[in-house]
Coordinates of C-alpha atoms and ligand atoms in Angstrom, one line a residue:
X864 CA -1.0 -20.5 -20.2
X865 CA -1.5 -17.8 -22.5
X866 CA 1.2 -14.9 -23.1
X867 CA 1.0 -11.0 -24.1
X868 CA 3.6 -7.8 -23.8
X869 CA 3.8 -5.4 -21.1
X870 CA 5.2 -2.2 -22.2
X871 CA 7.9 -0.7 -19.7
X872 CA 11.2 1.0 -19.0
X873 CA 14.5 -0.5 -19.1
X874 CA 17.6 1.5 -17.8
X875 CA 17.6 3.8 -20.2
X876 CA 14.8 3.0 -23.0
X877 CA 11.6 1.4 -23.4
X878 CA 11.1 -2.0 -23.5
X879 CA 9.0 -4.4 -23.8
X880 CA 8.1 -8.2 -21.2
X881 CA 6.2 -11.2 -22.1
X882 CA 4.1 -11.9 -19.9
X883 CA 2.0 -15.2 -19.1
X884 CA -1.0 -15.9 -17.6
X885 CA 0.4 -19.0 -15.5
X886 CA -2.9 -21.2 -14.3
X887 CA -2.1 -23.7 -12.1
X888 CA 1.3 -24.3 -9.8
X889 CA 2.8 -26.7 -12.4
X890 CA 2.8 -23.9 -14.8
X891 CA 4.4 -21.1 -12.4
X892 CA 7.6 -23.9 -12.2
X893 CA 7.9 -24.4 -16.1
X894 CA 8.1 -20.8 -16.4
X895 CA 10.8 -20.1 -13.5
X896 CA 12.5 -23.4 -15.2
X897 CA 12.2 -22.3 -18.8
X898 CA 12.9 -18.1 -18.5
X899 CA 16.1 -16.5 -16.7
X900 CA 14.3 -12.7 -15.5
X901 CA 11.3 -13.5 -13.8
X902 CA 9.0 -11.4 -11.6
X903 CA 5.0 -12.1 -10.8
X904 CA 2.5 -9.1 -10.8
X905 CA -0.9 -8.8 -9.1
X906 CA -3.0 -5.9 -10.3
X907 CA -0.6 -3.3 -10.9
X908 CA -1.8 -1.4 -8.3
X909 CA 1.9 -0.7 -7.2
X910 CA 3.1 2.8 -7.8
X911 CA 6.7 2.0 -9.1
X912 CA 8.2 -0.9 -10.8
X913 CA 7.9 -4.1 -8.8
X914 CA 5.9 -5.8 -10.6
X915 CA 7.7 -5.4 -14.4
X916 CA 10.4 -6.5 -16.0
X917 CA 11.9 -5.2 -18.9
X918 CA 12.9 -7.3 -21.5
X919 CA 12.0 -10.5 -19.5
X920 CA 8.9 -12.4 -18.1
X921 CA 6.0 -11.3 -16.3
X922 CA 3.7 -13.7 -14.4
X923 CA 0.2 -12.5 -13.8
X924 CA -1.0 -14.4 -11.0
X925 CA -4.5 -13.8 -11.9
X926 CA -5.4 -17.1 -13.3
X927 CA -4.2 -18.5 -9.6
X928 CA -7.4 -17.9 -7.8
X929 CA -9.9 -20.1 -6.3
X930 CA -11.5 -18.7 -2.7
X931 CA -11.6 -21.8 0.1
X932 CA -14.3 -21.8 2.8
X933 CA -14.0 -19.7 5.6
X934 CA -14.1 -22.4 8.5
X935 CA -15.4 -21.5 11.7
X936 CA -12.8 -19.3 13.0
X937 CA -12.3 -17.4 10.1
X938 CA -9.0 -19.1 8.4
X939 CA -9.7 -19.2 4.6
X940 CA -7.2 -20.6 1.7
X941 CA -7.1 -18.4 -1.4
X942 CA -5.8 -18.4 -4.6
X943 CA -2.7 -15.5 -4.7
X944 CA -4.6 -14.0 -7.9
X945 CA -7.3 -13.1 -6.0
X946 CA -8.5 -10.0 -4.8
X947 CA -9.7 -8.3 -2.0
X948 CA -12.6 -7.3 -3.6
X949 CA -13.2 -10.6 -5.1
X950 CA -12.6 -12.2 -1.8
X951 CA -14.8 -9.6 0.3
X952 CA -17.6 -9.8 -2.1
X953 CA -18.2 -13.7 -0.7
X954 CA -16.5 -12.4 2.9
X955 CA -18.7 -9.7 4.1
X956 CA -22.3 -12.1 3.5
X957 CA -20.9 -14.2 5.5
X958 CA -20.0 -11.8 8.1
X959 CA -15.7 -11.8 7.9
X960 CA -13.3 -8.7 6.8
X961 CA -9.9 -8.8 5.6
X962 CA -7.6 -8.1 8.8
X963 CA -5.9 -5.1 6.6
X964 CA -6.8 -3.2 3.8
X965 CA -5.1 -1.0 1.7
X966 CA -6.9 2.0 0.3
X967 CA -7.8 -0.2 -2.5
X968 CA -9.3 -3.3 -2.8
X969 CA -8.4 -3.8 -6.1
X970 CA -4.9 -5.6 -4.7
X971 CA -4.5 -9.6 -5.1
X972 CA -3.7 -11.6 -1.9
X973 CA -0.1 -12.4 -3.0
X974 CA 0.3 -8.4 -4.2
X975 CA -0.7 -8.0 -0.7
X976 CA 2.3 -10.3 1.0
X977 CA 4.6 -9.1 -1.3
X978 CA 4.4 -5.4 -0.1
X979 CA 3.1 -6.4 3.0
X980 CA 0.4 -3.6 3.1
X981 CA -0.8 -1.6 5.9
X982 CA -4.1 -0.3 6.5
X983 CA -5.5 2.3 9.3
X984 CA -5.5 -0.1 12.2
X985 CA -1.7 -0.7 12.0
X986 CA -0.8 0.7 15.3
X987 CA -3.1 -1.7 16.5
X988 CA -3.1 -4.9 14.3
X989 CA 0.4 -4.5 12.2
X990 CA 0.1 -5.1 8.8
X991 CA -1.1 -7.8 6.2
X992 CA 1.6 -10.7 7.2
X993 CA 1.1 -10.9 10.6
X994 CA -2.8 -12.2 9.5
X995 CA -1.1 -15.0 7.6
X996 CA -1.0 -18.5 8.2
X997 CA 0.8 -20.1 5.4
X998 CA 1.7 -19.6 1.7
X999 CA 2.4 -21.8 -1.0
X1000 CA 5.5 -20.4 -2.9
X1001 CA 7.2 -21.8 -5.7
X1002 CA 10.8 -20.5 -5.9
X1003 CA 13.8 -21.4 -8.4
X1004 CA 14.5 -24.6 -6.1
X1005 CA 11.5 -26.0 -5.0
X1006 CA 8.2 -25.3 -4.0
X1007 CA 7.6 -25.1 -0.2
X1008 CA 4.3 -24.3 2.4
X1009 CA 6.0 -21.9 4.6
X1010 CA 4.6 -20.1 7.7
X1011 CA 5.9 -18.1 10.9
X1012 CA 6.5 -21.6 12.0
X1013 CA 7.9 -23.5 9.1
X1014 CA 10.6 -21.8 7.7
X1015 CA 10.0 -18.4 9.4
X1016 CA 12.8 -16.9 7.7
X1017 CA 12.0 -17.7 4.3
X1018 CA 8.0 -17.3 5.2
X1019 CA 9.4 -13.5 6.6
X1020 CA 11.9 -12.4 3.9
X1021 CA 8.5 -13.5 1.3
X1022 CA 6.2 -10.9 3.3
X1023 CA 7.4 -7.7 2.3
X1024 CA 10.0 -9.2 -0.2
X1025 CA 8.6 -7.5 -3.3
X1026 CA 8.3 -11.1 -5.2
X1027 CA 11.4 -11.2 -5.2
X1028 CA 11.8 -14.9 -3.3
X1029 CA 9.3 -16.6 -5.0
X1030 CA 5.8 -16.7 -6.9
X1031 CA 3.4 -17.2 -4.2
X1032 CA 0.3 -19.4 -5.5
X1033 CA -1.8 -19.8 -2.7
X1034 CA -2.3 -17.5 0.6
X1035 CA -4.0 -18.8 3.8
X1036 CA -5.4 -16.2 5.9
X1037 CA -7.0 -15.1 9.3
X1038 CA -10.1 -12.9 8.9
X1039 CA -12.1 -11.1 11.8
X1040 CA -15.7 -11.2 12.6
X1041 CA -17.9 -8.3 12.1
X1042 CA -21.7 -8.6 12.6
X1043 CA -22.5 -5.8 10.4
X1044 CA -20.9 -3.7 6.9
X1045 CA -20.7 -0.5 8.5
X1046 CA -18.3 1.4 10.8
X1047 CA -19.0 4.2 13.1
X1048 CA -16.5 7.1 12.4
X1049 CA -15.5 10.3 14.5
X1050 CA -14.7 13.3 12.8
X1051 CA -12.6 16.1 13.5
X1052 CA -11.1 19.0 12.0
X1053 CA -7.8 20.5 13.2
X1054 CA -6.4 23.6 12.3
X1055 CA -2.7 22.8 12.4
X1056 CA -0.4 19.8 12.3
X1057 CA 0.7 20.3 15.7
X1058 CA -2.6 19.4 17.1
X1059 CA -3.7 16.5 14.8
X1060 CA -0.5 14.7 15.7
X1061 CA -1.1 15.9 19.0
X1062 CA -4.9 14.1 19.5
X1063 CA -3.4 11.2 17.1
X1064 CA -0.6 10.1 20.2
X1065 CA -3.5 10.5 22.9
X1066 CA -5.9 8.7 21.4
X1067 CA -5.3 6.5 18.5
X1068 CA -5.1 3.7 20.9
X1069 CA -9.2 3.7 21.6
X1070 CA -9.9 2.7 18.0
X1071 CA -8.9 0.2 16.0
X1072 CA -9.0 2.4 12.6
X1073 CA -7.7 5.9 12.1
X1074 CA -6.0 7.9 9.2
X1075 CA -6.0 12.0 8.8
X1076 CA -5.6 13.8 5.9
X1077 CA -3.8 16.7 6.1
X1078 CA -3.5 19.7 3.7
X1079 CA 0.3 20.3 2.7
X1080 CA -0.8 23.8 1.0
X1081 CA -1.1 25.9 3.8
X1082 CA 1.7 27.8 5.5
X1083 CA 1.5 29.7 9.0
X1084 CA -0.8 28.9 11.5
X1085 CA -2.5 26.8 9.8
X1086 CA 0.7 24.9 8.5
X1087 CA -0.8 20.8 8.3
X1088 CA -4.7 21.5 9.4
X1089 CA -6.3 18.2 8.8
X1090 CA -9.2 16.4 9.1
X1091 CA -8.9 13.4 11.4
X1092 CA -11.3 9.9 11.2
X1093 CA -11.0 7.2 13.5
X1094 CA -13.2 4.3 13.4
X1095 CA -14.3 0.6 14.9
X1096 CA -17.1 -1.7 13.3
X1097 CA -20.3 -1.5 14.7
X1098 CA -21.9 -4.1 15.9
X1099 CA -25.4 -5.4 15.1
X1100 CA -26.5 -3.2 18.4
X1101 CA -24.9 -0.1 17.2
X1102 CA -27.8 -0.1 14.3
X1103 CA -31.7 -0.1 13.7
X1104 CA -31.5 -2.1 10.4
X1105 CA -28.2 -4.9 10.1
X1106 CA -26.9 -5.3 6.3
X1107 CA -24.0 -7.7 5.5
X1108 CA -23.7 -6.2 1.9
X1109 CA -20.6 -7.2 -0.6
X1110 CA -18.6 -4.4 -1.9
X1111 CA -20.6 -2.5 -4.9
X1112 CA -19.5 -1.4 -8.5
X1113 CA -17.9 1.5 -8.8
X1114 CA -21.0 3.7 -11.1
X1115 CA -18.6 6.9 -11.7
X1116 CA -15.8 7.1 -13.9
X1117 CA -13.1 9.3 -15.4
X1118 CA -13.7 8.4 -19.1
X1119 CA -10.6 10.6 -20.6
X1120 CA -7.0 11.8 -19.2
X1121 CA -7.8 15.1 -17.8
X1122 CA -5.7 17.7 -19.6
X1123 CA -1.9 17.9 -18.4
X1124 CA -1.4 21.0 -16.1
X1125 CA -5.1 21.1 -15.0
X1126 CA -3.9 20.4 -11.3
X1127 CA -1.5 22.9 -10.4
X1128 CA -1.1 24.9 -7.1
X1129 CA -4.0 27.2 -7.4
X1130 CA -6.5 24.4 -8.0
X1131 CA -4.8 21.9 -5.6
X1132 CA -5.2 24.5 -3.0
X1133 CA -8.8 25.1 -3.9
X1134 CA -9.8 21.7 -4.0
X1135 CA -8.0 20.8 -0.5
X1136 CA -10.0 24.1 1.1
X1137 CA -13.2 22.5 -0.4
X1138 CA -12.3 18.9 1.0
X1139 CA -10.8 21.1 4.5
X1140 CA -15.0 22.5 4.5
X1141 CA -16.7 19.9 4.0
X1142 CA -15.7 17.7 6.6
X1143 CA -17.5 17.8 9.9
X1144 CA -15.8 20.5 12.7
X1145 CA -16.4 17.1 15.3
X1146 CA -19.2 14.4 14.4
X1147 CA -19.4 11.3 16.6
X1148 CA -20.4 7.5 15.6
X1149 CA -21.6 8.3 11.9
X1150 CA -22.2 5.0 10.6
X1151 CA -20.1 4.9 7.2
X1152 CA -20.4 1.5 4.9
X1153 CA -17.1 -0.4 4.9
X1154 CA -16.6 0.8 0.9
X1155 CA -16.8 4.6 1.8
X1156 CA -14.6 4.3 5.0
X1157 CA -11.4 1.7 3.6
X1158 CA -12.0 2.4 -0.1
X1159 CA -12.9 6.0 -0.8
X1160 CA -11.0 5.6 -4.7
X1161 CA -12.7 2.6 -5.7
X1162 CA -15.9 4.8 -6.0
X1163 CA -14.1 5.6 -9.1
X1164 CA -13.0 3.8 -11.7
X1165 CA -9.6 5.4 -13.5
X1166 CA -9.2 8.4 -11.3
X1167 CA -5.8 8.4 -12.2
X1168 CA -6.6 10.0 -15.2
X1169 CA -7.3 13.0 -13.6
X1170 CA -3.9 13.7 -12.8
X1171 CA -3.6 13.8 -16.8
X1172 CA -0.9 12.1 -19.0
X1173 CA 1.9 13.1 -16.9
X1174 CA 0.6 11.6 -13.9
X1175 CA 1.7 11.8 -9.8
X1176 CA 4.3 10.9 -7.5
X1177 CA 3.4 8.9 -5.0
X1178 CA 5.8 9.4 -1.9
X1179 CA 5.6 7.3 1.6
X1180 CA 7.9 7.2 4.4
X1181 CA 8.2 6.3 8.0
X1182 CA 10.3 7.6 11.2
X1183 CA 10.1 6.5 14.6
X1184 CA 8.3 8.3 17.4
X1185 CA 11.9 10.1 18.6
X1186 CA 11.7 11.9 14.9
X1187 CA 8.3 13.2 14.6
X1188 CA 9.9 16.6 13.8
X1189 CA 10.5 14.9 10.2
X1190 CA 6.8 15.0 9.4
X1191 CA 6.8 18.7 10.7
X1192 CA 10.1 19.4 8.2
X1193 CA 8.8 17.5 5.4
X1194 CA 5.5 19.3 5.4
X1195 CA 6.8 22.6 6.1
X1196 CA 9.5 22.2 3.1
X1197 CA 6.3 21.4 1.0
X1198 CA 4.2 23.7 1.9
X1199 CA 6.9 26.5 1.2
X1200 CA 8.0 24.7 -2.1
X1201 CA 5.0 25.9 -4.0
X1202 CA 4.7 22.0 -5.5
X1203 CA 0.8 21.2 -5.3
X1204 CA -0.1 17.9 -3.4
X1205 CA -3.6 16.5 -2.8
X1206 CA -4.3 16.0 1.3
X1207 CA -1.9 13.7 2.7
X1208 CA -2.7 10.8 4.8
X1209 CA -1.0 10.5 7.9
X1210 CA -1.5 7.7 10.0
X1211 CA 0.4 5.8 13.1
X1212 CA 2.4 2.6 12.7
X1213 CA 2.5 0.2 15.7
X1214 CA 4.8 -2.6 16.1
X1215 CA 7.3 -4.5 13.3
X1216 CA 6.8 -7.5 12.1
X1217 CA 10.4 -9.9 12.0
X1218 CA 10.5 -9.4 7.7
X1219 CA 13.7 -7.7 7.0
X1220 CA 12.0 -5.7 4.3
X1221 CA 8.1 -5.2 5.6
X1222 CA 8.3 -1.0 5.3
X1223 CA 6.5 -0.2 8.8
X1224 CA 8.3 0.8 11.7
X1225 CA 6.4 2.3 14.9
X1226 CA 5.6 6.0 14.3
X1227 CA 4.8 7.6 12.0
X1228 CA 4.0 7.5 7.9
X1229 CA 3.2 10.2 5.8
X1230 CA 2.2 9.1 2.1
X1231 CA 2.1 12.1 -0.5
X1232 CA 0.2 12.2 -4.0
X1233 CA 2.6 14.7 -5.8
X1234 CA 1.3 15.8 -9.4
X1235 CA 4.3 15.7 -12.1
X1236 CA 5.0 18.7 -13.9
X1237 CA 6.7 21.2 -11.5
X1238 CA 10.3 22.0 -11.9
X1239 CA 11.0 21.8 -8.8
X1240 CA 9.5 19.0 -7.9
X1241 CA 13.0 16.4 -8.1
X1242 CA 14.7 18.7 -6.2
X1243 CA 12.3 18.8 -3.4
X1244 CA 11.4 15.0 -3.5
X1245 CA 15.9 14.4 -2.6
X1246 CA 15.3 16.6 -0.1
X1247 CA 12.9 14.9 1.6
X1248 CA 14.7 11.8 1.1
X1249 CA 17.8 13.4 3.4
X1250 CA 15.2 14.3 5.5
X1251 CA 14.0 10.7 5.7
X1252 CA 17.8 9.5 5.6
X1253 CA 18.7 11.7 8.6
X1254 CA 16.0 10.7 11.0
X1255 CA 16.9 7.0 10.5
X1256 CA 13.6 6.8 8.1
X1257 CA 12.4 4.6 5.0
X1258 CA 10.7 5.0 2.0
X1259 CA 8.1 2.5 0.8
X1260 CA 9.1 -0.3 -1.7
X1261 CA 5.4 0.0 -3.1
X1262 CA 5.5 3.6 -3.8
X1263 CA 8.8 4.4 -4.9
X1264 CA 10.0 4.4 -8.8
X1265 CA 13.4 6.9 -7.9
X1266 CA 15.4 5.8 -5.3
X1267 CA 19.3 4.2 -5.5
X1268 CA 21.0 1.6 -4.1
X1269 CA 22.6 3.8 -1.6
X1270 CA 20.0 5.1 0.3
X1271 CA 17.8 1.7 0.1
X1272 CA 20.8 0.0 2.1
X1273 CA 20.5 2.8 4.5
X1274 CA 16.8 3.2 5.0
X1275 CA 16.4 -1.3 5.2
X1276 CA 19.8 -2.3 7.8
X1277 CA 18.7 -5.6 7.2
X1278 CA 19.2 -6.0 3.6
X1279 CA 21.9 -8.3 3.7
X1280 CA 19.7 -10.8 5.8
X1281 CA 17.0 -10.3 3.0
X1282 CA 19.5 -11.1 0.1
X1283 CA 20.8 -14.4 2.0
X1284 CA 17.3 -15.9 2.3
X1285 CA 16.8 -14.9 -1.3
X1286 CA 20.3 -16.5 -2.4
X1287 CA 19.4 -19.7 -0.8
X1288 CA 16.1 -20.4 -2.6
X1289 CA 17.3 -18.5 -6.3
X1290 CA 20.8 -18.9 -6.1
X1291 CA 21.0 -17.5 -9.9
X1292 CA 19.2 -14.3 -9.1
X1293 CA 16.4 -15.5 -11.8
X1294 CA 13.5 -13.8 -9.8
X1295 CA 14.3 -10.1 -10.5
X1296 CA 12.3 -6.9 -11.4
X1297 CA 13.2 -3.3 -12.4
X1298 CA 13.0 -2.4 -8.7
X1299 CA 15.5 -4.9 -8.2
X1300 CA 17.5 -3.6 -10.5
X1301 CA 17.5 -0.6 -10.0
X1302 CA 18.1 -1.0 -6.1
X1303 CA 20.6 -3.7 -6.7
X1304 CA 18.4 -6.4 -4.6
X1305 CA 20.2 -9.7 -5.7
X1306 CA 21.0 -12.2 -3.9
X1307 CA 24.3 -13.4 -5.6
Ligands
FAD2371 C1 -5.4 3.8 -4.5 C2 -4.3 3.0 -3.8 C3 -4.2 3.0 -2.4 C4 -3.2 2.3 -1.8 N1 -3.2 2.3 -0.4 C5 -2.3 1.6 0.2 C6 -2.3 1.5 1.6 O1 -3.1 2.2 2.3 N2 -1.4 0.7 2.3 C7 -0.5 0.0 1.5 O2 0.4 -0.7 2.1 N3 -0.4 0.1 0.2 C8 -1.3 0.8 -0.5 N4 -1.3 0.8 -1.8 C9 -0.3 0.0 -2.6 C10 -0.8 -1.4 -2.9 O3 -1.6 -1.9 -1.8 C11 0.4 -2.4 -3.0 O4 1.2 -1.9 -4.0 C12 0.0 -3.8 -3.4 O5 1.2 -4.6 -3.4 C13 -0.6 -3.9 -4.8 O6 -1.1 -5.2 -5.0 P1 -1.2 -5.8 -6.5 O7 -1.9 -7.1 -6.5 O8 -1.7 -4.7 -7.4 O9 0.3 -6.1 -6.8 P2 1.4 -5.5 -8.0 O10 1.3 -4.1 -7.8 O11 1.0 -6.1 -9.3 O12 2.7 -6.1 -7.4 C14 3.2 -5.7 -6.2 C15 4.3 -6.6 -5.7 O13 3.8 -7.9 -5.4 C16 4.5 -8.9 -6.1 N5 3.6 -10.0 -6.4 C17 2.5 -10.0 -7.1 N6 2.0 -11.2 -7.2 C18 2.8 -12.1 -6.6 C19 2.9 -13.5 -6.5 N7 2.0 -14.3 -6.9 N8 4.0 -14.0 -5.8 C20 5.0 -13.2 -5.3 N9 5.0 -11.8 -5.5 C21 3.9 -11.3 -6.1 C22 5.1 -8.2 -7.3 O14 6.2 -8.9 -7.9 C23 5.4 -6.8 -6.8 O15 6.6 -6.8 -6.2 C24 -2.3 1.5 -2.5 C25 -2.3 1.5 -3.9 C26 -3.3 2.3 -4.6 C27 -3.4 2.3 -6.1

């Protein structure tokens, strides 16, 4: 096991966690035996702080990896240190996808659980923990294989649970067939919000992927135009030539932090119009590989840096269908606040999941990328919070690095149900994080 620092925030000042490169389950238990403020962390992909902890240990899981064969019906064991784009670039040859992708494959399987991610097919195929079978999670008191059927509420409380139950070392997964690496997208611009949510409600339900983006800069008529994809695999007869490709390099790169201030309202606004243009008025079946279509931002390496040393907000919530007017009021308040933000994505949520703390509800999401350096920008990011508060909303674990206690237990009712499951396997709260922390999610 080798050990290093990761350099974060405590309460109030910087400080600093060890953290260890654990290799094998024997090691993950001498380190939950021999350290009191534990938490594991995949790739970092995570906006906020789940996966740090000031001032006490950090377990990379990325020495746990190890990808089983895929039997016939597409159940496959992995390492929880593994990624998706480790584990598709062996997957897709063989003709099997990940059942839900993030918009980055650069996430490890347990990274996944932990937030239980959602991709575009959510409102048909719920997110990542429903596709699990099993995981292998070592926790203050014992380590235990637990799966909707054994131990459902431990296996449930883990899947969305923010690592905050246990280090999970192995992840056993359903995939689904595809018979090709492409998908075949429809396109289509609309000029307002009302009618992209509008088309989204009718017709979301015919394909199994769909996202839009929708430009937060506009005001008016044109309030929330978007540009709306929706897509399925095609299938071997959809093409002239069949390619089962793995996932490639990205060959672009941002090689610098761009300079702070370079993305303000004027050039947010010109760079959604450009993005708004070039899309396709309506296009049908244009066959798009599976790396453009899921993973646009893997094309290049370190575009964060673009947002310069300050960096972005990222901001995601949810409301149910009976408070679709919060997406209206949220992008409205926006739009009018004169704080830049790239193209939103907007997508539908189907069904829950039993976890107590899995983010999606059915409805609708709304995830903002919200460039730091306006002064307003605080004041309009609590407002949308009430916003969210008020229509019985949530905020994403993954995405958030500002919320308190107080609105967390209003935006997850089941918290308390979370913090038992969590009390019974780490009765000394030694599992923690500076999301935890700061959101007051112990167990004792
Ligand atoms: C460009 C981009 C696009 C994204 N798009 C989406 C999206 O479409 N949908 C979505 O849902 N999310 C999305 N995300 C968020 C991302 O999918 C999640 O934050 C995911 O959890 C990151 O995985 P990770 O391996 O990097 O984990 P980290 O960020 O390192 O950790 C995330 C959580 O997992 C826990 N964890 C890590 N390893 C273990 C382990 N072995 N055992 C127990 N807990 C563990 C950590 O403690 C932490 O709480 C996106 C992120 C980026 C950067």
């Amino acid at each position: 096991m080798t050990r290093h620092a990761l350099y974060g925030w405590g309460r109030t000042t910087p400080s600093f966690a060890t953290v260890l490169n654990p290799a094998s389950e024997e090691d993950v238990v001498a380190a939950l035996t021999q350290n009191r403020e534990v938490i594991a962390r995949g790739l970092g992909r995570s906006y906020g702080d789940p996966a740090q902890v000031s001032g006490g240990v950090v377990l990379s899981n990325r020495a746990l990896g190890g990808v089983g064969e895929i039997s016939s019906d597409g159940v496959v064991t992995l390492g929880a240190g593994v990624s998706i784009d480790e584990l598709l670039a062996v997957s897709i040859p063989a003709g099997w996808f990940v059942p839900v992708t993030p918009g980055t494959r650069q996430v490890t399987l347990a990274g996944a659980v932990a937030a239980d991610v959602h991709g575009k097919n959510h409102h048909l195929d719920g997110s990542f923990g429903v596709h699990v079978r099993q995981l292998r999670l070592v926790t203050p008191t014992g380590t235990f294989d637990v799966s909707p059927e054994r131990d459902p509420e431990l296996f449930w409380a883990t899947v969305g649970g923010m690592g905050l139950t246990g280090v999970i070392t192995s992840v056993t997964l359903q995939m689904i067939r595809i018979e090709t690496d492409q998908v075949l997208v429809d396109t289509e611009r609309f000029s307002n919000l009302e009618s992209v949510m509008g088309a989204m409600l009718d017709k979301d339900h015919e394909y199994r992927y769909s996202v839009a983006w929708v430009d937060c800069m506009t005001k008016g008529a044109h309030m929330g135009r978007a540009i709306l994809t929706r897509g399925r695999h095609a299938l071997a007869s959809d093409l002239d030539a069949v390619t089962l490709a793995a996932p490639r390099s990205p060959k672009l790169f941002v090689p610098i932090d761009a300079p702070s201030g370079l993305l303000n309202a004027a050039s947010v606004r010109i760079f959604n119009e450009v993005w708004f243009r070039s899309a396709p008025k309506h296009q049908e079946n244009e066959p798009q590989s599976l790396s453009t279509f899921f993973h646009p931002l893997d094309g290049v390496r370190d575009w964060n840096r673009l947002y310069g040393r300050r960096g972005f907000v990222q901001y995601q919530f949810c409301v149910d269908d009976a408070h679709a007017n919060t997406v209206v009021e949220a992008i409205t308040r926006l739009s009018s606040s004169g704080v830049p933000s790239f193209l939103a994505v907007l997508k539908r949520f189907g069904a829950a999941n039993p976890g107590p703390l899995s983010f999606p509800v059915p409805g609708w999401t709304l995830a903002l990328d919200l460039p730091v350096g306006p002064r307003a920008l605080p004041r309009v990011l609590d407002d949308l919070d009430e916003m969210v508060l008020e229509a019985g909303g949530r905020i994403y674990f993954a995405k958030d690095a500002r919320l308190g206690p107080d609105k967390v237990r209003a935006m997850y009712p089941r918290l308390d149900e979370f913090l038992a499951v969590k009390h019974r396997v780490d009765p000394e709260d030694r599992l923690t994080s500076d999301l935890a922390r700061r959101l007051d999610l112990v167990g004792s």
